[in-house]
Each structure stands twice: as C-alpha cells, then as structure tokens.
mmCIF file of C-alpha atoms in Angstrom:
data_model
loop_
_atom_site.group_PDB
_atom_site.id
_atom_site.type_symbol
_atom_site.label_atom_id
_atom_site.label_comp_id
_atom_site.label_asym_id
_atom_site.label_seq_id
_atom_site.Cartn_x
_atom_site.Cartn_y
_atom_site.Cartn_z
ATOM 1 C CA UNK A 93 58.574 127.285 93.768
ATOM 2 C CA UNK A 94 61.475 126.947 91.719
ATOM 3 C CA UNK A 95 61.679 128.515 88.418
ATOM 4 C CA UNK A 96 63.556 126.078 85.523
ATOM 5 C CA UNK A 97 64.492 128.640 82.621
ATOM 6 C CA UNK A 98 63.661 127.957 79.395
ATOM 7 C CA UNK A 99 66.819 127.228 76.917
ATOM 8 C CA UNK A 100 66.063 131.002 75.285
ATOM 9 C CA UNK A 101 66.415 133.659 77.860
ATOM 10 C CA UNK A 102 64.758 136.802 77.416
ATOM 11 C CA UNK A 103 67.271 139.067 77.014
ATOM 12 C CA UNK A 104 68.121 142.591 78.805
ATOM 13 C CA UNK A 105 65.704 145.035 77.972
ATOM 14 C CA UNK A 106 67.605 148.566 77.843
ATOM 15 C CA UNK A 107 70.803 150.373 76.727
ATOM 16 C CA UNK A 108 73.440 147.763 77.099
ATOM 17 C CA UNK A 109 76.506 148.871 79.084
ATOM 18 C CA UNK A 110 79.451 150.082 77.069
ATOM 19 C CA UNK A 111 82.903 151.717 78.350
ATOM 20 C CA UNK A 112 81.838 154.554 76.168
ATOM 21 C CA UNK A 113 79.472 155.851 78.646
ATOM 22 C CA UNK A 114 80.969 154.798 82.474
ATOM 23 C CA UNK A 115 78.652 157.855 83.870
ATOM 24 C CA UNK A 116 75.680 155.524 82.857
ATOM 25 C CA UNK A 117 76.877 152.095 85.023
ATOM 26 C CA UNK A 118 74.599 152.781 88.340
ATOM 27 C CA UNK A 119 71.287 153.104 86.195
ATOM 28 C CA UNK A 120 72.685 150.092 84.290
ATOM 29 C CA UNK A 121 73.349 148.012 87.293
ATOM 30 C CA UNK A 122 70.207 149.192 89.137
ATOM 31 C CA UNK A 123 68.003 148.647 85.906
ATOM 32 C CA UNK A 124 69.776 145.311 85.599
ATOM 33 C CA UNK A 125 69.547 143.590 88.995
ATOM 34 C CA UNK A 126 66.092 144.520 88.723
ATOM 35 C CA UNK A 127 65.311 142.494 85.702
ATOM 36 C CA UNK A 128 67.309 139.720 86.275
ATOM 37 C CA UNK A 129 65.357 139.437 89.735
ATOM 38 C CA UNK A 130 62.236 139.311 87.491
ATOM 39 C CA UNK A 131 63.758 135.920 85.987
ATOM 40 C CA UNK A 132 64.620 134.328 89.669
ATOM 41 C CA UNK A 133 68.582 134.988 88.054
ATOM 42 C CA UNK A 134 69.915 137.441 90.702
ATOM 43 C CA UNK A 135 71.437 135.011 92.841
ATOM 44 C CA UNK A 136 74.187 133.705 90.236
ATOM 45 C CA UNK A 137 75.530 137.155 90.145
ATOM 46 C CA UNK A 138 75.973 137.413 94.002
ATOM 47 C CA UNK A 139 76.469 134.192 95.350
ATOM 48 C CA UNK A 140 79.629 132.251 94.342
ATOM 49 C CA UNK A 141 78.754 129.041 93.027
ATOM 50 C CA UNK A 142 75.278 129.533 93.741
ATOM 51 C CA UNK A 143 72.744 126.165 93.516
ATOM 52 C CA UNK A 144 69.294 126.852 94.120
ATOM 53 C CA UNK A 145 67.340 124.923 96.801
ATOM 54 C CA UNK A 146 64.783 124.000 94.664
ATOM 55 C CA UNK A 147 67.219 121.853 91.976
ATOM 56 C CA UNK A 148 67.471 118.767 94.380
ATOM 57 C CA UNK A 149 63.154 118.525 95.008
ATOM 58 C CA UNK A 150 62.398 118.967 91.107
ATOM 59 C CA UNK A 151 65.008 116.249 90.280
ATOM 60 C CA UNK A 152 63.725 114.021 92.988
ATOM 61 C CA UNK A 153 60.191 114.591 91.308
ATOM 62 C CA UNK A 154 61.686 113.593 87.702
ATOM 63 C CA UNK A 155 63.775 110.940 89.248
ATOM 64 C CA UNK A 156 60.110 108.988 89.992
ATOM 65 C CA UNK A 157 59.396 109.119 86.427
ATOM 66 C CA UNK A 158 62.593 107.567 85.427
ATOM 67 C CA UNK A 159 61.369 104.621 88.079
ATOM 68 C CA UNK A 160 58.365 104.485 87.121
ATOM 69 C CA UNK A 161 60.392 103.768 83.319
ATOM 70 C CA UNK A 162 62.400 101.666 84.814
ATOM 71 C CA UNK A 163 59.608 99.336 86.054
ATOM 72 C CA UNK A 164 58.287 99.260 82.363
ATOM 73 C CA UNK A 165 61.394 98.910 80.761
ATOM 74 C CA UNK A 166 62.987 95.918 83.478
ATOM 75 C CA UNK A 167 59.445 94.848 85.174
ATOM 76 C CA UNK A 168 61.253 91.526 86.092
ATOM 77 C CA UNK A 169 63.749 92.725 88.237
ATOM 78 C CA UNK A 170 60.636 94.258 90.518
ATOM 79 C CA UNK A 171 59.139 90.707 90.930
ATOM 80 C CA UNK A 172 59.468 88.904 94.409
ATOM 81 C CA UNK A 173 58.540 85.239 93.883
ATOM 82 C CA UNK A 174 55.616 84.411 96.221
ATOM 83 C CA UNK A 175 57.346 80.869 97.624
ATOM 84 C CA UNK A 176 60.080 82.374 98.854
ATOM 85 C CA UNK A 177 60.968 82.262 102.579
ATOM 86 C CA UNK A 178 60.523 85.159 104.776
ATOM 87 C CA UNK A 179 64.160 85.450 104.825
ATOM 88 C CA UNK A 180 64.615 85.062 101.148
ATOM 89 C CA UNK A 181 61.747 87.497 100.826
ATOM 90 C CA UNK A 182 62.947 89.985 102.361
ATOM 91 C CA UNK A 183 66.601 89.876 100.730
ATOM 92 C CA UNK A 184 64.546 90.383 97.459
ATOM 93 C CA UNK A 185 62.774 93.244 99.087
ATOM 94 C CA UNK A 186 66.110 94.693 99.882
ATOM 95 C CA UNK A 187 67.405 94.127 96.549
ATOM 96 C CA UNK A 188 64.519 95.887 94.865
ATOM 97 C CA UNK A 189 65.207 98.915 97.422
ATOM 98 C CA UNK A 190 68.586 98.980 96.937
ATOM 99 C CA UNK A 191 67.803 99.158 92.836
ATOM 100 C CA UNK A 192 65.196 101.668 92.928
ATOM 101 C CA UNK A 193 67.349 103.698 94.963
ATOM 102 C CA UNK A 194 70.791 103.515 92.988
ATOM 103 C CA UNK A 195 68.104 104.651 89.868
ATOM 104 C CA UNK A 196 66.437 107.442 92.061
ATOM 105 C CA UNK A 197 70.222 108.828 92.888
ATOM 106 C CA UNK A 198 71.757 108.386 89.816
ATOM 107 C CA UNK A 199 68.603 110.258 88.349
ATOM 108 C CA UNK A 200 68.570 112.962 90.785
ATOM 109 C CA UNK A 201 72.632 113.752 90.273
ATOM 110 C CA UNK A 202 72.218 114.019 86.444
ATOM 111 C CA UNK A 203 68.641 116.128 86.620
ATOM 112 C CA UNK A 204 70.209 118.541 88.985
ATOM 113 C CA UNK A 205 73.352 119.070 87.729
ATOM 114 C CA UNK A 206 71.567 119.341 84.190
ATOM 115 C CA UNK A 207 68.916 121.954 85.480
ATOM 116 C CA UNK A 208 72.138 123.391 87.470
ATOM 117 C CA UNK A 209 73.512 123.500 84.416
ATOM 118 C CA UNK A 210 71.054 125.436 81.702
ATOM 119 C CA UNK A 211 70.232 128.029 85.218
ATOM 120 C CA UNK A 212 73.525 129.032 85.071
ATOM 121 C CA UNK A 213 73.794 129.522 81.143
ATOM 122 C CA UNK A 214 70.715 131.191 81.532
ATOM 123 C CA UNK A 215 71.904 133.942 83.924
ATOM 124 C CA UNK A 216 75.329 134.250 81.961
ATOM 125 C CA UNK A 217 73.392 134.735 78.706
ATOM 126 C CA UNK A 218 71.562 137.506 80.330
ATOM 127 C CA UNK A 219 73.951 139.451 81.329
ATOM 128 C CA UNK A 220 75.533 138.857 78.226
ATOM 129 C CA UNK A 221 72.440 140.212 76.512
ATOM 130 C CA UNK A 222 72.969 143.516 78.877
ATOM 131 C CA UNK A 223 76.533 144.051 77.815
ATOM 132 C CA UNK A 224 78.138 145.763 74.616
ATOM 133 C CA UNK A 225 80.086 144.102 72.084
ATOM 134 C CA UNK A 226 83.296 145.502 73.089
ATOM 135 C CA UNK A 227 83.092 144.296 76.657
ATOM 136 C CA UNK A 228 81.255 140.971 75.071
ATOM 137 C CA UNK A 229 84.577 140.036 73.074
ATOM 138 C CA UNK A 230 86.932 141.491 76.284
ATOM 139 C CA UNK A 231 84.992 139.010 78.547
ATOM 140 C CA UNK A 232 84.032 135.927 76.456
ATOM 141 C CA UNK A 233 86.180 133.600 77.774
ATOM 142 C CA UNK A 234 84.624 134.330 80.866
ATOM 143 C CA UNK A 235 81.459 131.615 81.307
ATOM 144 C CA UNK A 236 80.387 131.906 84.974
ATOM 145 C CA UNK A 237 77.900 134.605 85.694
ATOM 146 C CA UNK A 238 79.106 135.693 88.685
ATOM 147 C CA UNK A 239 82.718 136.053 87.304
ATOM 148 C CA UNK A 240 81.458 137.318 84.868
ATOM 149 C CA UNK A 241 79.150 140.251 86.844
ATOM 150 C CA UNK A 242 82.639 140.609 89.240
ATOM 151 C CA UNK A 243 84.479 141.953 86.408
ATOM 152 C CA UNK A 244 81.974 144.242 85.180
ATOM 153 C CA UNK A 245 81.704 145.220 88.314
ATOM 154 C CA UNK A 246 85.642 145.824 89.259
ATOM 155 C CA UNK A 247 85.950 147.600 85.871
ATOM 156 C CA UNK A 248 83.094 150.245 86.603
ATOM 157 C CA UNK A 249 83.267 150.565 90.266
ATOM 158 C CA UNK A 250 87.166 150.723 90.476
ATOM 159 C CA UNK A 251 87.803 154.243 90.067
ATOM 160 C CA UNK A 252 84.522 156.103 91.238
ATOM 161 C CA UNK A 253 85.710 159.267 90.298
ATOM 162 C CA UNK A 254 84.789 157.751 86.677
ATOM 163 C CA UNK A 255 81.159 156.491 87.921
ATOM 164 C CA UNK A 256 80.321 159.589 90.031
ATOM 165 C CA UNK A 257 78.118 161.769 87.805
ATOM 166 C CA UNK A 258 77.968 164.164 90.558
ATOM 167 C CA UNK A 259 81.911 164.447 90.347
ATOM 168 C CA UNK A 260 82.081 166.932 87.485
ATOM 169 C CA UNK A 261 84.273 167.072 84.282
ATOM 170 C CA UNK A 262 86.220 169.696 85.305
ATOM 171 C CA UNK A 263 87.356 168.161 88.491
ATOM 172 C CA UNK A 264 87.974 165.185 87.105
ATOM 173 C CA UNK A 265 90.533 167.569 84.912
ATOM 174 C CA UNK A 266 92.102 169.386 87.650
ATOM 175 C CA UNK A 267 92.869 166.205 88.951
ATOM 176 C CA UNK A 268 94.046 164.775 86.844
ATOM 177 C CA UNK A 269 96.219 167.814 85.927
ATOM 178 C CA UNK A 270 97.756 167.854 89.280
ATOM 179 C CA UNK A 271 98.770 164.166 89.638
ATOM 180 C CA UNK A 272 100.148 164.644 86.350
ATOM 181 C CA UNK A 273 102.752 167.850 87.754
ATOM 182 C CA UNK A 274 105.929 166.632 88.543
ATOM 183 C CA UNK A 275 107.024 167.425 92.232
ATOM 184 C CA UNK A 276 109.490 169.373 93.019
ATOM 185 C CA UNK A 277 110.852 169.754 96.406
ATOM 186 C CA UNK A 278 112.482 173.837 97.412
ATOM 187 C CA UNK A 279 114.892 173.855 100.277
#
C-alpha cells in the first residue's frame, strides 16, 4: 500500500526546534520521527536518496489509463487489417506492442518521477514545518529532506555535552572554565 501525499502536508504538530533551547532536541527528534512515521515520510530522512517501492506499481497502474487514452485519442494506429498475411499480421501485432509499450514506459518514467517528486517535497516541507525560523532561513537552500534532517542532526548531536540534560549547567561551566586556563608547564 503505498501512500501518495497530498500537495498540502500536514504540518509538525509541537514546539518547533530552535537553537534557543538545544536541551529540548531528543524530545524533538523522538516526537518528530514519530509523526513523520504517521505520514509513511520517515524513510526520506534516513535513507539517502530514498524511492519507495510502491512508486513504480502505482505508475504502471496510471500508465494503463494513459493507453487506454491513447487508444481513444490514435484508435487507428491499434487497427490490424484483417487481409493481411500471417506474416504481415504479425509485424502489425509487433508494431502495436512495441507502441503500447514505448507509451506504457514513457508513462511510467514521468508518473514516478512526478509522485517521486511531490513525496519528497512532502517530507522536506514537514520537517520544515518542525523547524524554527532561524534554522528555516540558515537551512533554506537546503531542499533534500534527508540533507536537510543530516544537518539538523550534526548541529544538535555534535557536541552532546549541549544535548545532555542530565549533564548539568554547572559542569558544563567548569568545563568550560578549564579548557579555557591557559597551561602552564613548572620544571
């Protein structure tokens, strides 16, 4: 069962994630992942390049319409002229196959890479949706989803000393403090 997002997402229900408040990124992420599993998006995020099974069957199903117009639209080129030879009969035969599949390909390519397509601007307009306005303007040039996801990702989980709310305030200090004494070597 393949699920073909509408062109308006819902969006991220929740606090969106801000720099302002790194403690809060594992509830984000967990709260996050969950809903975007909810909308069959979750996959976009983890999967580089990620092209669900299902595109390829759902444009082969469309693609039958589009012969099925075809037929309508060019009914002539599907006739096979009873007094022809066997021989002649079945080059038309062959010609008709060869037709219906060049139509059946071509409309298979442009369905799936169209559903392709509007999945992937779905997921990135999700996450865009769960995201503040700061980190919306630092990333906008950024259109895939999982890019996209990577860089929240790098820029929350890179220090975890930031992201640890059982790592408290003061140690955070202290550390900082320390790495910030200048050494001094005593002979």
């Amino acid at each position: 069962v393949i699920s073909l997002l509408p062109s308006s997402v819902q969006p991220f229900v929740g606090t969106p994630l801000d720099d302002l408040r790194p403690l809060a990124y594992t509830l984000w992420k967990t709260d996050f992942l969950s809903q975007a599993t909810s909308r069959d998006l979750t996959e976009f995020y983890s999967t580089q390049d990620y092209v669900p099974q299902g595109n390829r069957i759902h444009a082969l199903n469309i693609s039958k319409m589009y012969l099925e117009l075809d037929q309508v639209e060019h009914s002539e080129l599907c006739v096979v002229d009873p007094t022809l030879s066997e021989t002649d009969r079945d080059a038309r035969l062959a010609e008709i196959k060869a037709h219906t599949t060049a139509i059946q390909r071509e409309a298979i390519a442009l369905e799936a890479t169209k559903n392709l397509a509007n999945q992937r601007s779905a997921a990135h307009t999700f996450l865009v949706s769960a995201i503040s306005t700061n980190l919306r303007r630092l990333y906008q040039a950024t259109t895939c989803p999982f890019e996209l996801f990577e860089h929240i990702k790098t820029r929350f989980e890179s220090n975890p000393m930031d992201n640890n709310p059982t790592v408290g305030s003061r140690d955070k200090l202290s550390g900082h403090r320390a790495r910030s004494q200048p050494v001094c070597f005593r002979c």
